Amino acid sequence: MALPTPRNLGSLRQELRDRLGFASLGSQAGINQAILDSFLRQAQEQLYWEYTPRTHIGTSEITTQDGQLNYDWPDNCNPDRLLTVTGRDTTASTPSRWKLIEGIEYYHDDHVTPKSQPERYERRDQIEIWPSPDSNKYRIDLEYVKRLNPFSVDSDKVTLDAELVLILALANSKSHYRHEDAQVYGQQFTRMLDRLKGGTHGSKRFIRGGGKRNYSFSHYFDTHMKHYHTSDI
């Protein structure tokens, strides 16, 4: 079954206008269009940093080239929302996978480093890897949160949950216009967001890593909190 068609900006603006009580203005209601659009865009951008639906997680693969250190980001990738970077060597008799460590320090380039499988990466205008890859065609797998889609004209579709975006825009706009029920919508947004966040975990559980580092793909890459399916533990 296909996912529901997302609502567009024009539809959300009309409902926001009606629920703010501006529908009675008739043709004059268009005066508020710019600020209503701003409330909706701001609500979605705020939500973007609070909640990530599973449908908004993207993956992409980079194939290394001999001696090349820098590679373009995927078009829909937000480098600030990078989740994991792993490497694969598909040329070995037994394919292996390892996690790349973030951070290329100045001392990594203090001496001539032999070409080898990449072990580190850095987020810049491109993704930089280190050391310089050899002639093997390594695969660098990226998992990330996608960028928000354009949301400026009436036909643009909302990227995240339309109801959450609308409720948050209502709370913010009602506070702006000093409506007495602004806090009610803020509380409603918080409850809805908590329910959605709980639903995205599914059968996953959160486990704190033990700080052990190695070159194998395991649950103990670093000390960050990670989630795994219970069947994988």
Rosetta silent file (secondary structure, phi, psi, omega in degrees, C-alpha in Angstrom):
SEQUENCE: MALPTPRNLGSLRQELRDRLGFASLGSQAGINQAILDSFLRQAQEQLYWEYTPRTHIGTSEITTQDGQLNYDWPDNCNPDRLLTVTGRDTTASTPSRWKLIEGIEYYHDDHVTPKSQPERYERRDQIEIWPSPDSNKYRIDLEYVKRLNPFSVDSDKVTLDAELVLILALANSKSHYRHEDAQVYGQQFTRMLDRLKGGTHGSKRFIRGGGKRNYSFSHYFDTHMKHYHTSDI
SCORE:     score description
SCORE:     0.000 S_00000001
   1 L     0.000  131.885 -179.195    0.000    0.000    0.000 S_00000001
   2 L   -72.487  154.512  176.572    1.372    3.384   -0.965 S_00000001
   3 L   -71.253  152.506  178.357    1.913    6.108    1.617 S_00000001
   4 L   -58.822  148.055  177.129   -0.719    8.875    1.791 S_00000001
   5 L   -68.637  125.110 -179.482   -0.169   11.840   -0.525 S_00000001
   6 L   -63.205  149.193  176.009    1.410   14.674    1.501 S_00000001
   7 L   -74.951  155.112 -179.279   -0.556   17.889    1.855 S_00000001
   8 E  -101.196  171.935 -175.990    0.722   20.961    0.059 S_00000001
   9 H   -61.714  -41.219 -179.080    1.535   24.433    1.341 S_00000001
  10 H   -60.754  -41.594  179.671   -1.631   26.007   -0.059 S_00000001
  11 H   -66.025  -44.344 -179.585   -3.865   23.510    1.753 S_00000001
  12 H   -67.638  -37.923  178.599   -2.053   23.903    5.074 S_00000001
  13 H   -62.595  -42.633 -179.636   -2.058   27.699    4.804 S_00000001
  14 H   -61.615  -44.435  179.447   -5.825   27.735    4.228 S_00000001
  15 H   -67.148  -39.809  177.582   -6.474   25.569    7.295 S_00000001
  16 H   -61.190  -43.721  179.359   -4.072   27.613    9.407 S_00000001
  17 H   -61.517  -44.529 -178.506   -5.817   30.804    8.312 S_00000001
  18 H   -64.114  -42.920 -175.590   -9.257   29.363    9.117 S_00000001
  19 H   -75.793  -15.688  172.658   -8.258   28.086   12.541 S_00000001
  20 L   -86.348   -7.377  178.609   -6.726   31.436   13.410 S_00000001
  21 L    88.402   17.921 -178.403  -10.070   33.077   12.632 S_00000001
  22 L   -93.532   -2.264 -177.502   -8.942   34.945    9.520 S_00000001
  23 H   -61.901  -31.271 -177.319  -11.404   33.281    7.125 S_00000001
  24 H   -69.292  -10.702 -179.898  -13.943   36.038    7.788 S_00000001
  25 H   -74.833  -14.289  178.350  -11.588   38.575    6.212 S_00000001
  26 H    62.613 -129.356 -176.345  -12.516   37.309    2.753 S_00000001
  27 H   -64.895  -20.471 -179.949  -10.360   38.818    0.018 S_00000001
  28 H   -76.764  -11.835 -177.395   -8.332   40.659    2.653 S_00000001
  29 H   -63.709  -22.873 -179.620   -7.083   37.346    4.066 S_00000001
  30 H   -64.269  -19.186  178.640   -4.341   37.303    1.429 S_00000001
  31 H   -59.711  -30.996 -176.147   -2.562   40.039    3.347 S_00000001
  32 H   -86.772    0.375 -170.023   -1.508   37.390    5.877 S_00000001
  33 H   -58.676  -46.425 -175.766   -0.150   34.923    3.307 S_00000001
  34 H   -61.892  -44.175 -177.271    3.558   35.686    3.751 S_00000001
  35 H   -73.386  -32.939  176.620    3.521   35.438    7.533 S_00000001
  36 H   -66.448  -41.976  175.893    1.354   32.293    7.511 S_00000001
  37 H   -60.458  -38.981  179.532    3.776   30.641    5.088 S_00000001
  38 H   -63.878  -41.478  177.499    6.594   31.692    7.398 S_00000001
  39 H   -60.961  -41.451 -178.444    4.875   30.041   10.393 S_00000001
  40 H   -69.767  -43.717  178.797    4.474   26.796    8.438 S_00000001
  41 H   -64.499  -43.680  179.931    8.053   26.727    7.120 S_00000001
  42 H   -62.914  -39.317  179.509    9.452   27.572   10.545 S_00000001
  43 H   -63.251  -43.394 -179.524    7.337   24.823   12.148 S_00000001
  44 H   -67.019  -40.275  179.303    8.623   22.227    9.683 S_00000001
  45 H   -65.881  -38.433  176.846   12.244   23.325   10.141 S_00000001
  46 H   -65.284  -43.064  179.592   11.868   23.174   13.929 S_00000001
  47 H   -64.806  -32.776 -178.962   10.282   19.726   13.681 S_00000001
  48 H   -56.823  -34.129 -178.859   13.099   18.585   11.375 S_00000001
  49 L   -91.961   -4.342 -179.291   15.556   18.815   14.272 S_00000001
  50 L  -103.067  -29.761 -169.234   13.169   17.221   16.773 S_00000001
  51 L  -149.483  132.369  178.763   11.849   14.182   14.956 S_00000001
  52 L  -124.143  106.051  176.191   13.036   12.006   12.075 S_00000001
  53 L   -68.111  153.003 -177.843   10.531    9.574   10.542 S_00000001
  54 H   -62.402  -27.589  179.261   11.989    6.377    9.150 S_00000001
  55 H   -71.400   -9.858 -178.380   10.793    7.365    5.684 S_00000001
  56 H  -104.656   12.815  174.492   13.126   10.372    5.830 S_00000001
  57 E   -93.028  128.424 -179.760   16.323    8.322    6.309 S_00000001
  58 E  -113.765  156.760  175.557   18.411    8.095    3.149 S_00000001
  59 E  -133.196  151.413  177.960   21.299    5.896    2.093 S_00000001
  60 E  -154.981  158.719 -177.321   23.871    6.286   -0.640 S_00000001
  61 E  -124.630  133.537  175.206   27.049    4.585   -1.822 S_00000001
  62 E  -112.602  131.902  174.764   30.312    6.169   -2.918 S_00000001
  63 E  -100.829  122.213 -176.176   32.851    4.144   -4.901 S_00000001
  64 L   -71.888  154.460  175.095   36.397    5.283   -4.208 S_00000001
  65 L  -118.260  146.184 -176.841   38.901    6.130   -6.925 S_00000001
  66 L   -52.223  117.221  175.336   42.631    5.515   -6.669 S_00000001
  67 L    81.611   -4.485 -176.663   44.206    8.432   -4.780 S_00000001
  68 L   -87.558  127.990 -176.920   41.014   10.539   -4.583 S_00000001
  69 L   -98.187  -31.414 -172.089   40.310   12.042   -1.143 S_00000001
  70 E  -114.241  140.599 -177.477   37.179   14.178   -1.681 S_00000001
  71 E  -139.011  145.891 -179.394   33.744   13.134   -2.950 S_00000001
  72 L   -67.799  147.089  172.877   30.488   15.006   -3.534 S_00000001
  73 L   -73.540  148.858  171.404   27.634   14.625   -1.081 S_00000001
  74 L   -58.715  148.152 -175.019   24.435   12.990   -2.385 S_00000001
  75 L   -57.547  -35.487 -175.213   21.978   15.651   -3.542 S_00000001
  76 L   -97.499   10.720 -177.293   19.414   14.874   -0.827 S_00000001
  77 E   -91.195  134.063  169.912   21.926   14.480    2.031 S_00000001
  78 E   -98.962  107.795 -177.017   22.221   16.985    4.863 S_00000001
  79 E   -57.273  -26.918  178.796   25.863   16.616    6.034 S_00000001
  80 E   -74.645  -10.800  178.608   24.884   17.994    9.452 S_00000001
  81 E  -118.243   37.035  177.328   22.501   15.039    9.880 S_00000001
  82 E   -73.239  131.924 -175.745   24.928   12.295    8.932 S_00000001
  83 E  -100.368  -54.009  179.171   24.148    9.108   10.898 S_00000001
  84 E  -144.112  150.533  173.763   26.742    6.488    9.942 S_00000001
  85 E  -132.079  118.227 -179.648   29.653    6.107    7.513 S_00000001
  86 E  -127.345  156.114  178.672   30.902    2.584    6.835 S_00000001
  87 E  -115.733  153.665  176.516   33.356    1.086    4.377 S_00000001
  88 E  -136.573  140.097  173.020   33.298   -2.161    2.396 S_00000001
  89 E  -113.039  100.321 -177.009   36.020   -3.991    0.536 S_00000001
  90 L   -87.525   -2.945 -179.899   34.269   -6.069   -2.104 S_00000001
  91 L   -88.739  -15.784 -179.449   37.528   -7.096   -3.781 S_00000001
  92 L   -71.742  156.315  179.155   38.666   -9.276   -0.867 S_00000001
  93 L   -62.366  -34.722  173.279   37.998  -13.008   -0.945 S_00000001
  94 L  -116.942  104.638 -178.028   35.861  -12.491    2.148 S_00000001
  95 L   -53.897  136.271 -178.670   34.056   -9.133    1.883 S_00000001
  96 E  -122.174  158.488  178.942   34.606   -7.030    4.995 S_00000001
  97 E  -137.440  140.680  179.116   32.846   -4.026    6.495 S_00000001
  98 E  -146.486  160.814  178.308   34.111   -1.462    8.995 S_00000001
  99 E   -93.459  134.732  174.419   33.053    1.854   10.440 S_00000001
 100 L   -83.169  139.364 -179.816   34.921    5.013    9.449 S_00000001
 101 E   -90.941  134.759  179.369   35.868    7.272   12.362 S_00000001
 102 E   -78.425  134.439  176.801   34.979   10.950   12.072 S_00000001
 103 L   120.582  109.898  172.357   37.886   13.360   12.299 S_00000001
 104 L  -113.433  108.705 -175.349   40.957   13.931   10.118 S_00000001
 105 L   -90.328  166.502 -177.544   43.485   15.802   12.235 S_00000001
 106 H   -60.844  -34.014 -176.762   46.491   17.791   11.074 S_00000001
 107 H   -72.226  -13.840  175.699   48.907   15.095   12.273 S_00000001
 108 H   -69.226  -21.305 -178.887   47.311   12.573    9.917 S_00000001
 109 H  -108.810   13.221 -178.536   48.891   14.507    7.063 S_00000001
 110 L   -72.686  -16.515 -178.421   52.237   15.169    8.777 S_00000001
 111 L  -141.957  167.318  179.370   53.887   12.356    6.880 S_00000001
 112 L   -73.011  116.629 -179.176   53.455   10.452    3.668 S_00000001
 113 L   -98.309  125.432  177.734   50.742    7.895    4.315 S_00000001
 114 L   -59.916  146.820  175.862   50.709    4.833    2.064 S_00000001
 115 L   -61.828  140.549 -176.441   47.526    4.345    0.102 S_00000001
 116 L  -162.977 -172.506  176.937   45.242    1.981    1.925 S_00000001
 117 L   -72.550  137.646 -178.942   41.610    1.356    2.850 S_00000001
 118 L   -62.450  138.027 -179.190   39.943    4.539    4.182 S_00000001
 119 L  -121.754  -19.422 -177.005   39.636    4.631    7.972 S_00000001
 120 E  -134.652  162.884  175.623   38.517    8.207    8.692 S_00000001
 121 E  -145.802  161.229  177.138   36.302   10.907    7.210 S_00000001
 122 E  -138.840  138.710  177.817   35.672   14.614    7.643 S_00000001
 123 E   -88.100  112.891  176.475   32.561   16.659    6.826 S_00000001
 124 L  -130.528 -155.928  175.572   33.491   19.602    4.615 S_00000001
 125 L   -64.653  -21.824  167.349   31.906   21.024    1.452 S_00000001
 126 L  -126.773  169.377  173.189   32.600   17.467    0.263 S_00000001
 127 E   -86.770  125.934  179.829   33.184   14.346    2.302 S_00000001
 128 E  -103.373  137.053  177.736   36.927   13.808    2.759 S_00000001
 129 E  -117.777  158.994 -178.807   38.343   10.362    3.506 S_00000001
 130 E  -151.113  142.576   -5.419   41.749    9.281    4.868 S_00000001
 131 L   -73.876  175.932  178.461   44.099    7.681    4.062 S_00000001
 132 L   -58.895  127.380 -176.424   44.123    8.044    0.317 S_00000001
 133 L   -68.569  147.946  175.477   42.456    4.931   -1.134 S_00000001
 134 L   -83.836 -163.459 -172.803   44.457    2.477   -3.171 S_00000001
 135 L   -75.183  -10.543  175.240   43.304    0.946   -6.462 S_00000001
 136 L   -63.488  143.732  178.911   40.711   -1.285   -4.778 S_00000001
 137 L   -88.713   83.899  178.554   37.184   -0.063   -5.396 S_00000001
 138 E   -73.159  147.984  174.665   36.086    0.500   -1.815 S_00000001
 139 E  -104.970  125.048  175.142   32.425    1.253   -1.148 S_00000001
 140 E  -105.330  112.749 -177.228   31.686    4.058    1.315 S_00000001
 141 E   -97.330  126.344  179.391   28.106    3.684    2.566 S_00000001
 142 E  -109.147  136.366  169.541   26.376    6.765    3.969 S_00000001
 143 E  -122.438  131.642 -170.131   23.243    6.790    6.096 S_00000001
 144 E  -155.846  167.615  171.428   21.777   10.221    6.735 S_00000001
 145 E   -89.093  129.958 -177.835   18.689   12.346    7.270 S_00000001
 146 E   -68.715  157.217  172.827   17.453   13.752    3.978 S_00000001
 147 L   -67.646  157.727  171.699   17.152   17.462    3.324 S_00000001
 148 L   -71.440  143.351  175.600   13.734   19.092    3.508 S_00000001
 149 L   -74.509  159.850  176.854   12.003   19.437    0.158 S_00000001
 150 L   -54.450  142.063 -176.338   11.178   22.926   -1.205 S_00000001
 151 L  -146.418   63.166 -173.137    8.228   24.476    0.638 S_00000001
 152 L  -126.370  -28.860 -179.687    7.665   27.903   -0.883 S_00000001
 153 L  -114.370  163.453 -171.752    4.812   27.755   -3.437 S_00000001
 154 L   -53.570  -35.551 -174.632    1.250   26.473   -3.050 S_00000001
 155 L   -83.863   -8.771 -179.703    1.896   23.149   -4.795 S_00000001
 156 L   -66.326  131.657 -178.647    4.998   22.253   -2.716 S_00000001
 157 E   -84.820  142.335  174.782    4.337   19.183   -0.561 S_00000001
 158 L   -66.981  140.125 -177.463    5.138   19.147    3.141 S_00000001
 159 L   -83.860  -42.638 -176.037    8.082   16.816    3.859 S_00000001
 160 L   -98.127 -171.025 -176.519    7.294   15.822    7.442 S_00000001
 161 L   -60.565  118.559 -173.808    4.053   14.937    9.240 S_00000001
 162 H   -62.863  -39.935 -177.740    1.475   17.487    8.038 S_00000001
 163 H   -66.653  -40.362  177.984   -0.616   17.395   11.228 S_00000001
 164 H   -65.651  -42.699  178.099    2.408   18.008   13.433 S_00000001
 165 H   -60.232  -43.990 -179.072    3.593   20.874   11.235 S_00000001
 166 H   -65.111  -45.243 -177.981    0.123   22.427   11.329 S_00000001
 167 H   -64.495  -40.865  178.505   -0.308   22.085   15.119 S_00000001
 168 H   -67.578  -40.340  176.496    3.126   23.588   15.789 S_00000001
 169 H   -62.708  -37.616  176.647    2.449   26.428   13.339 S_00000001
 170 H   -63.671  -45.922 -179.779   -0.859   27.031   15.138 S_00000001
 171 H   -60.519  -44.850 -178.637    0.835   27.131   18.541 S_00000001
 172 H   -68.082  -42.709 -177.716    3.481   29.577   17.298 S_00000001
 173 H   -71.427  -37.840  177.159    1.069   31.802   15.395 S_00000001
 174 H   -64.791  -35.936  175.036   -1.498   31.897   18.217 S_00000001
 175 H   -65.871  -40.119  179.475    1.285   32.918   20.581 S_00000001
 176 H   -61.707  -42.912 -178.026    2.329   35.612   18.084 S_00000001
 177 L   -89.665    8.218  176.159   -1.241   36.979   17.872 S_00000001
 178 L    60.088   40.289  173.296   -1.696   36.602   21.659 S_00000001
 179 L   -76.781  140.897 -174.596   -4.546   34.089   21.459 S_00000001
 180 L   -67.913  -24.648 -176.615   -5.433   32.707   24.872 S_00000001
 181 L   -93.531   15.342 -179.180   -5.452   29.074   23.692 S_00000001
 182 H   -58.765  -41.467 -177.964   -1.872   29.122   22.325 S_00000001
 183 H   -65.121  -32.904  178.928   -0.613   27.000   25.207 S_00000001
 184 H   -60.073  -44.625 -179.721   -3.288   24.363   24.544 S_00000001
 185 H   -69.851  -33.928  176.183   -1.922   23.803   21.026 S_00000001
 186 H   -62.929  -41.620  178.097    1.640   23.729   22.337 S_00000001
 187 H   -67.684  -38.530  178.202    0.708   20.944   24.763 S_00000001
 188 H   -62.988  -41.762  177.922   -1.144   19.080   22.023 S_00000001
 189 H   -60.599  -45.090 -178.408    1.945   19.258   19.802 S_00000001
 190 H   -61.086  -42.548  179.943    4.161   17.869   22.593 S_00000001
 191 H   -65.927  -43.185  179.687    1.839   14.903   23.196 S_00000001
 192 H   -64.053  -41.389 -179.330    1.586   14.103   19.476 S_00000001
 193 H   -64.807  -41.505  179.129    5.352   14.343   19.024 S_00000001
 194 H   -61.907  -40.674  179.626    5.999   12.016   21.974 S_00000001
 195 H   -65.632  -42.703 -179.904    3.630    9.405   20.530 S_00000001
 196 H   -66.129  -41.308  178.908    5.259    9.570   17.095 S_00000001
 197 H   -61.484  -42.015  178.346    8.768    9.318   18.538 S_00000001
 198 H   -63.385  -36.715 -178.554    7.751    6.237   20.520 S_00000001
 199 H   -70.253  -24.662 -177.908    6.264    4.626   17.419 S_00000001
 200 H   -77.286  -14.610 -178.784    9.472    4.985   15.391 S_00000001
 201 H   -73.931  -32.317 -178.739   11.441    2.753   17.776 S_00000001
 202 L    55.097 -126.965  179.837    9.484   -0.388   16.875 S_00000001
 203 L   -93.983   16.733 -178.590   11.354   -3.412   18.193 S_00000001
 204 E   -84.294  152.144  175.583   14.571   -1.456   18.646 S_00000001
 205 E  -131.030  151.434 -176.891   16.289   -0.971   22.002 S_00000001
 206 E   -96.858  130.730 -176.153   18.942    1.552   22.967 S_00000001
 207 E  -130.738  130.704  177.832   22.355    0.281   24.045 S_00000001
 208 E   -85.846  130.102 -179.199   25.329    2.375   25.095 S_00000001
 209 L   -66.659  160.002 -176.995   28.548    1.288   23.427 S_00000001
 210 L   -93.393    3.675  177.806   31.506    0.209   25.510 S_00000001
 211 L    85.001    1.227 -179.633   34.066    2.470   23.844 S_00000001
 212 L   -79.279  134.181  178.082   35.919   -0.372   22.141 S_00000001
 213 L  -115.727  137.275  170.943   37.215    0.420   18.666 S_00000001
 214 L  -154.551 -173.012 -175.363   38.265   -2.100   16.061 S_00000001
 215 L  -104.553   19.489  175.123   38.030   -2.605   12.332 S_00000001
 216 L  -107.613  161.348 -177.639   35.092   -4.983   12.347 S_00000001
 217 L   -89.268  105.588 -176.836   31.440   -4.077   12.045 S_00000001
 218 L  -139.187 -175.949  178.862   29.968   -4.515   15.545 S_00000001
 219 L   -82.779    1.326 -170.570   27.696   -2.868   18.115 S_00000001
 220 L  -122.810   47.481 -178.907   30.687   -1.284   19.897 S_00000001
 221 L   -66.939  -41.802 -172.698   32.085    1.261   17.499 S_00000001
 222 L  -158.225 -168.040 -175.421   32.100    4.135   19.966 S_00000001
 223 L   -95.978    7.432  179.521   30.437    5.535   23.045 S_00000001
 224 L   -75.118  153.356  175.517   27.416    7.047   21.289 S_00000001
 225 E   -73.855  130.645  179.747   23.942    5.746   21.973 S_00000001
 226 E  -131.554  160.033  178.188   22.787    3.473   19.146 S_00000001
 227 E  -119.465  146.810 -178.676   19.664    1.425   18.472 S_00000001
 228 E  -141.117  153.991  171.554   19.404   -2.129   17.223 S_00000001
 229 E   -68.208  141.421 -176.822   16.690   -4.656   16.573 S_00000001
 230 H   -60.268  -27.952  179.532   16.338   -7.004   19.520 S_00000001
 231 H   -72.165  -13.384 -178.950   16.926   -9.971   17.211 S_00000001
 232 H   -94.832   -7.021 -173.149   20.400   -8.631   16.374 S_00000001
 233 L   -85.383    0.000    0.000   21.623   -8.356   19.963 S_00000001
